[in-house]
Short mmCIF file of C-alpha atoms in Angstrom, two decimals:
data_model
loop_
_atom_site.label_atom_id
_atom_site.label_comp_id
_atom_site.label_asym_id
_atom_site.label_seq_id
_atom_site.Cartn_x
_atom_site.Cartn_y
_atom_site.Cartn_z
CA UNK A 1 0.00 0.00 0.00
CA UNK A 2 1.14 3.44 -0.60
CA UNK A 3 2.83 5.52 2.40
CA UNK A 4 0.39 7.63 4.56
CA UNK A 5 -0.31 10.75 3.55
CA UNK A 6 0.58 9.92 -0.25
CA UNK A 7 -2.67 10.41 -2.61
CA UNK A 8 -2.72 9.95 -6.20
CA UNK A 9 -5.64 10.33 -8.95
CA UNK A 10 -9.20 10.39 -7.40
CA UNK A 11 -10.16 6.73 -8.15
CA UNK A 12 -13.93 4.84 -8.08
CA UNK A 13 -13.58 0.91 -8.76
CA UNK A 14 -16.88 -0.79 -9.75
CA UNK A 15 -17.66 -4.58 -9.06
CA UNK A 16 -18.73 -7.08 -6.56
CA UNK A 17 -16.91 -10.47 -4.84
CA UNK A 18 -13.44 -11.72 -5.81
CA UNK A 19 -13.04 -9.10 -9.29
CA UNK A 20 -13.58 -6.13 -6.84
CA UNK A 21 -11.06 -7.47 -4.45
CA UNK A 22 -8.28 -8.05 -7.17
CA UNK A 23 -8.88 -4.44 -8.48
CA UNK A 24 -8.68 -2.95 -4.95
CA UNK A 25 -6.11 -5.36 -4.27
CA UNK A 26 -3.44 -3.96 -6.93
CA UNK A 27 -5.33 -0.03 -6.75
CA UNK A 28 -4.32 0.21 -3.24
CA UNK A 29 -0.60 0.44 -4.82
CA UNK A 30 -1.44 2.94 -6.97
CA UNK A 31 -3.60 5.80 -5.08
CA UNK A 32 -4.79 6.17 -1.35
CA UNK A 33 -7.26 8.42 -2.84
CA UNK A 34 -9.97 5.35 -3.65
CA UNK A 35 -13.76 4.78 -3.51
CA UNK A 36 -15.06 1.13 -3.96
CA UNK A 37 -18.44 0.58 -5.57
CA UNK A 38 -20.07 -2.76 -4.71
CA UNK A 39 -23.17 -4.33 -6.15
CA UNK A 40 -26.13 -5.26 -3.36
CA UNK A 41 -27.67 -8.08 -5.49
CA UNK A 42 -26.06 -11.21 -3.81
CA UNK A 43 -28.37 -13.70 -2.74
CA UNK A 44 -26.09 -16.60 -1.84
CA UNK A 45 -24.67 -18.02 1.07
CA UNK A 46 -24.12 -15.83 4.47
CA UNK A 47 -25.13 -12.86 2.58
CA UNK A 48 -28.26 -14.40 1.67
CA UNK A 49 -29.15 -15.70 4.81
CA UNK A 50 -28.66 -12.07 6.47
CA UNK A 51 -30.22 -10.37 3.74
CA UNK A 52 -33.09 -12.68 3.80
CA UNK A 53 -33.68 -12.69 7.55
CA UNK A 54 -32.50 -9.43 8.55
CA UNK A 55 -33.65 -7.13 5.28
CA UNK A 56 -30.74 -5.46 4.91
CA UNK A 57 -27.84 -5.25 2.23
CA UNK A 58 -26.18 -8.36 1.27
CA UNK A 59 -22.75 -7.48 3.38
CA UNK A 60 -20.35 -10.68 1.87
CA UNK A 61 -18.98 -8.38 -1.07
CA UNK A 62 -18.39 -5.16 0.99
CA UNK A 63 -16.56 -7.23 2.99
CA UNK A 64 -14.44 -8.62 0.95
CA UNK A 65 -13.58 -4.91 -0.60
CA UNK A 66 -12.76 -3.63 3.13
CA UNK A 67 -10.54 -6.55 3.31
CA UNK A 68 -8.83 -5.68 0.46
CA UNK A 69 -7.92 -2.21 1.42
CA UNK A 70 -7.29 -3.04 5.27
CA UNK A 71 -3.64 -1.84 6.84
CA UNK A 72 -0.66 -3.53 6.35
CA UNK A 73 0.63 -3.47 9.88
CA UNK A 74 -0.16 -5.67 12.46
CA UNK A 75 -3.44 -4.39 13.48
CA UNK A 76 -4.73 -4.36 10.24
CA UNK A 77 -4.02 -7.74 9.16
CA UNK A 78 -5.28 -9.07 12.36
CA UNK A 79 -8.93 -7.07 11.97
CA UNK A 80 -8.64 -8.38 8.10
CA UNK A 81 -8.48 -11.74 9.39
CA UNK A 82 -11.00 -11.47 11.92
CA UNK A 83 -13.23 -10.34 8.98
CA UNK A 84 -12.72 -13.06 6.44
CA UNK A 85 -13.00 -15.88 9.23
CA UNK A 86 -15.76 -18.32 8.86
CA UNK A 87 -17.56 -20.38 11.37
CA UNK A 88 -17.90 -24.15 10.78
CA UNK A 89 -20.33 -25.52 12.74
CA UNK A 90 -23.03 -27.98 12.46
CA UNK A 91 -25.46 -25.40 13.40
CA UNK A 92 -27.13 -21.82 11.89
CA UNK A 93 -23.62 -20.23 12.57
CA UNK A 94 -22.09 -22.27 9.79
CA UNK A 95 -20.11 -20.81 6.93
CA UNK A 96 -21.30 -17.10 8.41
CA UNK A 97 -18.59 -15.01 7.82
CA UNK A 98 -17.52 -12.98 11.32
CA UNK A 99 -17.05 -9.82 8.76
CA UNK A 100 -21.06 -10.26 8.00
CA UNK A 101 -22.24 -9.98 11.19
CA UNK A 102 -19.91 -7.29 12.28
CA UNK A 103 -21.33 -5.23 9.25
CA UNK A 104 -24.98 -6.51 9.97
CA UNK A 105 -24.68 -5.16 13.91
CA UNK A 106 -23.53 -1.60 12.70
CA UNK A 107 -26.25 -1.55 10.36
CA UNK A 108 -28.94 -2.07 13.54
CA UNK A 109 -27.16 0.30 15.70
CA UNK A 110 -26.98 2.73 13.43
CA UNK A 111 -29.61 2.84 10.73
CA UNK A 112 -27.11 4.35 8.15
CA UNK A 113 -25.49 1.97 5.57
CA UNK A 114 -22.70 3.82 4.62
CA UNK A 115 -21.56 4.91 8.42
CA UNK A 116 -21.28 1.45 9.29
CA UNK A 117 -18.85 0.84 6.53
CA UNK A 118 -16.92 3.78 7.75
CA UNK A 119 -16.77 2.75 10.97
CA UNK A 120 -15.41 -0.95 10.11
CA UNK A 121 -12.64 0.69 7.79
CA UNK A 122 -11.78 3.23 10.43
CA UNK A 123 -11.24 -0.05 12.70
CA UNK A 124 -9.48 -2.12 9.64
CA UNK A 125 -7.37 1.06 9.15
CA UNK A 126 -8.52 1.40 5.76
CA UNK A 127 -7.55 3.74 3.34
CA UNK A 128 -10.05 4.91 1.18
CA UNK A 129 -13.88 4.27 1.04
CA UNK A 130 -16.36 1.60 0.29
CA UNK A 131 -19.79 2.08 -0.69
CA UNK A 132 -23.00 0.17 -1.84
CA UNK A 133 -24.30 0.58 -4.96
CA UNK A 134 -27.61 1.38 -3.48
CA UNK A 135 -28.98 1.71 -0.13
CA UNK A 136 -31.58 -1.09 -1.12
CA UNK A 137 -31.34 -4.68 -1.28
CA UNK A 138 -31.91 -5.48 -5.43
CA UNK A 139 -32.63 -8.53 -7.68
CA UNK A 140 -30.53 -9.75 -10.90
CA UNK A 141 -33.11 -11.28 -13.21
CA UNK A 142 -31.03 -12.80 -16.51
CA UNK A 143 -32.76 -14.30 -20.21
CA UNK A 144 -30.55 -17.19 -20.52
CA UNK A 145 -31.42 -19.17 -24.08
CA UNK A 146 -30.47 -23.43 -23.73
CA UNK A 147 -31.09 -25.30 -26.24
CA UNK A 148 -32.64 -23.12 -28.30
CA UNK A 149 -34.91 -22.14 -25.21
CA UNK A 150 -35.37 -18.79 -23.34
CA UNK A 151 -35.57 -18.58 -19.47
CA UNK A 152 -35.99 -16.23 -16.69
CA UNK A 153 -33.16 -17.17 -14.18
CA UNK A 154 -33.83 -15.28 -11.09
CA UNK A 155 -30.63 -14.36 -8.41
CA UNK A 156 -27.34 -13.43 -8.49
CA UNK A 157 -26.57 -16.52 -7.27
CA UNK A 158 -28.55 -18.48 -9.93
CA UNK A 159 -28.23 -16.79 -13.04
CA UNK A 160 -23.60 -16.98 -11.92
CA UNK A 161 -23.89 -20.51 -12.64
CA UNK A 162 -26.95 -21.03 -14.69
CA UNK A 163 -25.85 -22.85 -17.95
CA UNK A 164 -26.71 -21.47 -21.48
CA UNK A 165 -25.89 -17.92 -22.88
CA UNK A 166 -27.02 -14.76 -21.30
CA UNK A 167 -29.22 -12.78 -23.58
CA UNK A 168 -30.48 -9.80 -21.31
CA UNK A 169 -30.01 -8.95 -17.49
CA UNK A 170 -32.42 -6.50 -15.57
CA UNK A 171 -32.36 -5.38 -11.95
CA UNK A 172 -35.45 -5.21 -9.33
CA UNK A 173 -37.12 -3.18 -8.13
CA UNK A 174 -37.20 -0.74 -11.01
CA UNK A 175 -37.56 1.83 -8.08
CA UNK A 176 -34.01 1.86 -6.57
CA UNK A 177 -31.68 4.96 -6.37
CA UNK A 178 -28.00 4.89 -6.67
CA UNK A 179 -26.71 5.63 -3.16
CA UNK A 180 -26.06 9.55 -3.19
CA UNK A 181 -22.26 9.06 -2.27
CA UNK A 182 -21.41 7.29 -4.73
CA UNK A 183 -22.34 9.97 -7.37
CA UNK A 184 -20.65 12.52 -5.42
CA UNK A 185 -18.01 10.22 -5.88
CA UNK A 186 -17.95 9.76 -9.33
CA UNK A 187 -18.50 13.83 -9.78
CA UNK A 188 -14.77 14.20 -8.43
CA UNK A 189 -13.20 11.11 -9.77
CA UNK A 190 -10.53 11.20 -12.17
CA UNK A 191 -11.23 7.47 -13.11
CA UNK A 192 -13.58 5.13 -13.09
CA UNK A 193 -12.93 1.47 -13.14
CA UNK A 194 -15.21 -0.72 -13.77
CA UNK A 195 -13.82 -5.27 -13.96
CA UNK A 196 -12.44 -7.38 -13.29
CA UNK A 197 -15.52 -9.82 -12.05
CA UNK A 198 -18.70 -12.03 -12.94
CA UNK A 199 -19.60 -9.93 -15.66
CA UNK A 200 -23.44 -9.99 -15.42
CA UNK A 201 -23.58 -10.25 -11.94
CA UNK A 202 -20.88 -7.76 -10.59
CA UNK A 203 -20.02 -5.66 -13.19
CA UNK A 204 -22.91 -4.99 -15.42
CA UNK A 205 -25.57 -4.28 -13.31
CA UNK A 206 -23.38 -0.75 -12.02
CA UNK A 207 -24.48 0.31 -15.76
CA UNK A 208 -28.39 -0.98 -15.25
CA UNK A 209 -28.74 2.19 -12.55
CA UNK A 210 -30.03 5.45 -14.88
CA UNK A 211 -28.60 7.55 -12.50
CA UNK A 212 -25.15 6.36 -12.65
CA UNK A 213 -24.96 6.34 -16.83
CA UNK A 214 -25.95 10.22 -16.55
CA UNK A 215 -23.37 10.84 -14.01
CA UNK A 216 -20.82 8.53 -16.04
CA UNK A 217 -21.75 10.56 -19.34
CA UNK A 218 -21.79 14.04 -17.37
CA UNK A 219 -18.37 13.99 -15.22
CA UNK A 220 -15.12 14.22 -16.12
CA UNK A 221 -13.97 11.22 -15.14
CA UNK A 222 -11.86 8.52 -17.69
CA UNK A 223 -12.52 5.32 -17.96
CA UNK A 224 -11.08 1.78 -17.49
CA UNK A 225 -12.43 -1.40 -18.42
CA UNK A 226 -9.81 -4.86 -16.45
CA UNK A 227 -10.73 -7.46 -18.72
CA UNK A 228 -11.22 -10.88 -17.19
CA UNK A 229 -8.18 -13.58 -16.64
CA UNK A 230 -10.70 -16.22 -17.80
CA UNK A 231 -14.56 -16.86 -18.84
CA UNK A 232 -16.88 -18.07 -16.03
CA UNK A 233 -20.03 -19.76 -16.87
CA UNK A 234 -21.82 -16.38 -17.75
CA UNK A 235 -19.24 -15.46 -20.46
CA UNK A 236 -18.55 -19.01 -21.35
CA UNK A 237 -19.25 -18.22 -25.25
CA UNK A 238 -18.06 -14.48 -25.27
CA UNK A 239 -14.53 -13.26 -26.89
CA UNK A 240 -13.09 -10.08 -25.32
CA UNK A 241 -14.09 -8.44 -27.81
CA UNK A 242 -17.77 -9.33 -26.87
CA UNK A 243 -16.73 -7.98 -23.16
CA UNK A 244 -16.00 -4.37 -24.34
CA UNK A 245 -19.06 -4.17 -27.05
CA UNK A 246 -21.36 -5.64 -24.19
CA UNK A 247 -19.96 -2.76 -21.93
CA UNK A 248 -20.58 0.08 -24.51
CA UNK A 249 -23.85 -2.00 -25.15
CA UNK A 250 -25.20 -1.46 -21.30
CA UNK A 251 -23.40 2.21 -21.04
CA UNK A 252 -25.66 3.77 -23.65
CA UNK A 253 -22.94 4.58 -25.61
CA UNK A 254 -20.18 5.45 -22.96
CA UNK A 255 -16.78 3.96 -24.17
CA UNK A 256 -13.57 3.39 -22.01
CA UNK A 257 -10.49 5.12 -22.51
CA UNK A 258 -8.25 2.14 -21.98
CA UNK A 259 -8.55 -1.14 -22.32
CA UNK A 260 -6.37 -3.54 -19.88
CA UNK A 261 -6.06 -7.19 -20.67
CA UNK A 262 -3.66 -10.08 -20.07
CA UNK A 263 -2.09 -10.95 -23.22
CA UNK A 264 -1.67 -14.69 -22.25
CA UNK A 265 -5.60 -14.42 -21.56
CA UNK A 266 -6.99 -13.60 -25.30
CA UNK A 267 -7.72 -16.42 -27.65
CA UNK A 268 -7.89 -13.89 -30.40
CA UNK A 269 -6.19 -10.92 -30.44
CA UNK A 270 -6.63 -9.98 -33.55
CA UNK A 271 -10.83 -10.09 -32.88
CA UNK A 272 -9.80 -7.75 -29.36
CA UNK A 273 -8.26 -5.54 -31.39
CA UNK A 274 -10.83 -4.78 -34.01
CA UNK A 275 -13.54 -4.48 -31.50
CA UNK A 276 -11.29 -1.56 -29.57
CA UNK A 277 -11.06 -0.28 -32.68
CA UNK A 278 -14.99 0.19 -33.38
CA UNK A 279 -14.61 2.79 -30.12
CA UNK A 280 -11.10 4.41 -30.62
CA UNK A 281 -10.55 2.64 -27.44
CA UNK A 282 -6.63 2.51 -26.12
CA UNK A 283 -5.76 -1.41 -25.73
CA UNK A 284 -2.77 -2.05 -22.90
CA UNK A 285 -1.96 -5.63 -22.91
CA UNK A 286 0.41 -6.44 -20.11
CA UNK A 287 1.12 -9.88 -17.80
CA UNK A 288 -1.47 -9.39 -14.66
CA UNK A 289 -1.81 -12.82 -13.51
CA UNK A 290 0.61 -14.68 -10.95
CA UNK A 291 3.29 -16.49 -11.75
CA UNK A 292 2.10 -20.44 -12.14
CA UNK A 293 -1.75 -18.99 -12.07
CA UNK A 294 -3.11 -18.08 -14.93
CA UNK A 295 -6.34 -17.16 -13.19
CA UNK A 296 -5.07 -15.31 -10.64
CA UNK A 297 -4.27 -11.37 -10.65
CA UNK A 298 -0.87 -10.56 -9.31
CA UNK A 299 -1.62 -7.35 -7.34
CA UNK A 300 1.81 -5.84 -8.46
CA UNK A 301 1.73 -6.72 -12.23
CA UNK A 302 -1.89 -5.35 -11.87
CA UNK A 303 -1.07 -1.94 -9.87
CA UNK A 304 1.74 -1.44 -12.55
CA UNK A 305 -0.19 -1.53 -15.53
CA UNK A 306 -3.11 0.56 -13.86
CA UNK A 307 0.30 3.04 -12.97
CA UNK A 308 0.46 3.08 -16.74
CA UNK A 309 -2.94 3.64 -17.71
CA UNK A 310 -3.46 6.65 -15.56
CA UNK A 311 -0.10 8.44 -15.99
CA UNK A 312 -0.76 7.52 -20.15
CA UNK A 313 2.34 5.76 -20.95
CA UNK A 314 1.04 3.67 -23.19
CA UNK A 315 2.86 2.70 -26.07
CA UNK A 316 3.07 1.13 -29.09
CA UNK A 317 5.95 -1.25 -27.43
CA UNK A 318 3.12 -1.97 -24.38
CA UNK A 319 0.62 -3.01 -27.07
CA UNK A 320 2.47 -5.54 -27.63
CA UNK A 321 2.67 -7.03 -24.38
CA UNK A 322 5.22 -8.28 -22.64
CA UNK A 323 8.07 -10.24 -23.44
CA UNK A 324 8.92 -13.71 -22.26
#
């Protein structure tokens, strides 16, 4: 993490889950001057059994983003720790994450989603900010054709692992606002990053929210589309190519600026490179993964190609990627 005091450019990073955390993870390095957006449509696991008996805001994925941009020192680590353990019991308690109902007990004491998020990265020692998407609990509802066949998959959890190809993803109820913080954020942001993650479920739905495209199309923010390491089961038949046109797709129109991607990730570079093309998009291809894991994001190779993005030193010789 970057020394005390230091800031850097005015950064929001948009996602949910384990995407979110590798962005944050590898951001951290770059700026102390960072806002995380999460999504508030999980369903699954100890978030869904809070959010279900509770009514409140699925807390798993802001979780996991406070844990990402917890202290290094002793004290911070510890509290990050405490945060990611899980109970394994053979009763209700199991799999509950002690970072949920830490989150959960703020909430009830004091009535004010984003305070309580404050007050666990004050204890974590966090720098920067993390921030739900809304202040209300929402539904991803996905068109997923089968064989030929179209059906209404209902859940973030669901539609993550539902087989088939996504065709169209909405997001219930129709009614919610975009929490007002995070478009003050995005009003003094000098980028917005938006991947890696499940792309329908953590990454699109931030474009779903009216409110957010306007302030997106109206700031002066740049943006930056992380393309992912590898295809999950909701992107199982999409190129890369597909990610960035389904992006501009969703946006109404709003295109990144860059464009960062793994080389050793793209089956066809050649197809990634017409699509950025279309846009008059910048492509960066550099290594991001870890050494011997192809899926993994190496926080350092990650923060060093953001570095490059931001600052604009990208080159013809970076297009290329790197060289082994």
């Amino acid at each position: 993490m970057l020394p005390t005091g230091t800031r850097g450019p005015k950064v929001v990073a948009f996602g949910g889950g384990h995407g979110l955390y590798a962005a944050l993870s590898a951001l951290r390095h770059v700026t102390g001057n960072l806002t995380a957006v999460v999504t508030v449509a999980d369903d699954g696991g100890s978030s869904g059994k809070l959010r279900s008996e509770l009514g409140i805001l699925p807390p798993g994925d802001l979780r996991m983003a406070l844990s990402a941009l917890c202290d290094d020192g002793e004290w911070g680590q510890l509290w990050r720790d405490v945060l990611q353990h899980r109970f394994k019991t053979d009763g209700p308690l199991n799999h509950h994450a002690t970072g949920n109902l830490l989150i959960a007990s703020l909430w009830n004491l004091l009535d004010d989603p984003n305070e309580g998020l404050d007050v666990v990265g004050r204890l974590l020692g966090v720098q920067g900010r993390v921030l739900p998407l809304s202040n209300s609990p929402m539904e991803i509802q996905a068109d997923v054709v089968e064989n030929g066949m179209t059906k209404v998959v209902r859940g973030q959890s669901r539609v993550a692992v539902a087989p088939g190809r996504v065709e169209h993803v909405r997001l219930f109820p129709a009614s919610a606002v975009v929490n007002p913080a995070v478009l003050e954020a995005i009003e003094e942001a000098d980028w917005c990053v938006f991947g890696p993650g499940s792309w329908y479920t953590s990454v699109i739905p931030h474009l779903m929210m009216p409110e957010l495209k306007e302030k997106l199309a109206s700031c002066n923010a740049q943006l930056l589309l992380a393309l992912n390491l590898t295809n999950d089961v909701e992107t199982s038949d999409m190129t890369h190519g597909d990610h960035l046109r389904s992006f501009v797709s969703y946006s109404g129109g709003i295109t990144p600026r860059v464009v960062v991607a793994d080389p050793t990730a793209i089956d066809d570079l050649d197809e990634l490179d017409e699509a950025v093309g279309e846009y008059g998009v910048k492509l960066l291809l550099r290594q991001l993964h870890q050494y011997g894991q192809t899926a993994v994001h190496d926080p350092l190779r990650f923060a060093a190609a953001l570095r490059d993005a931001f600052e604009g030193t990208i080159t013809d010789v970076a297009k290329e990627g790197p060289k082994n």
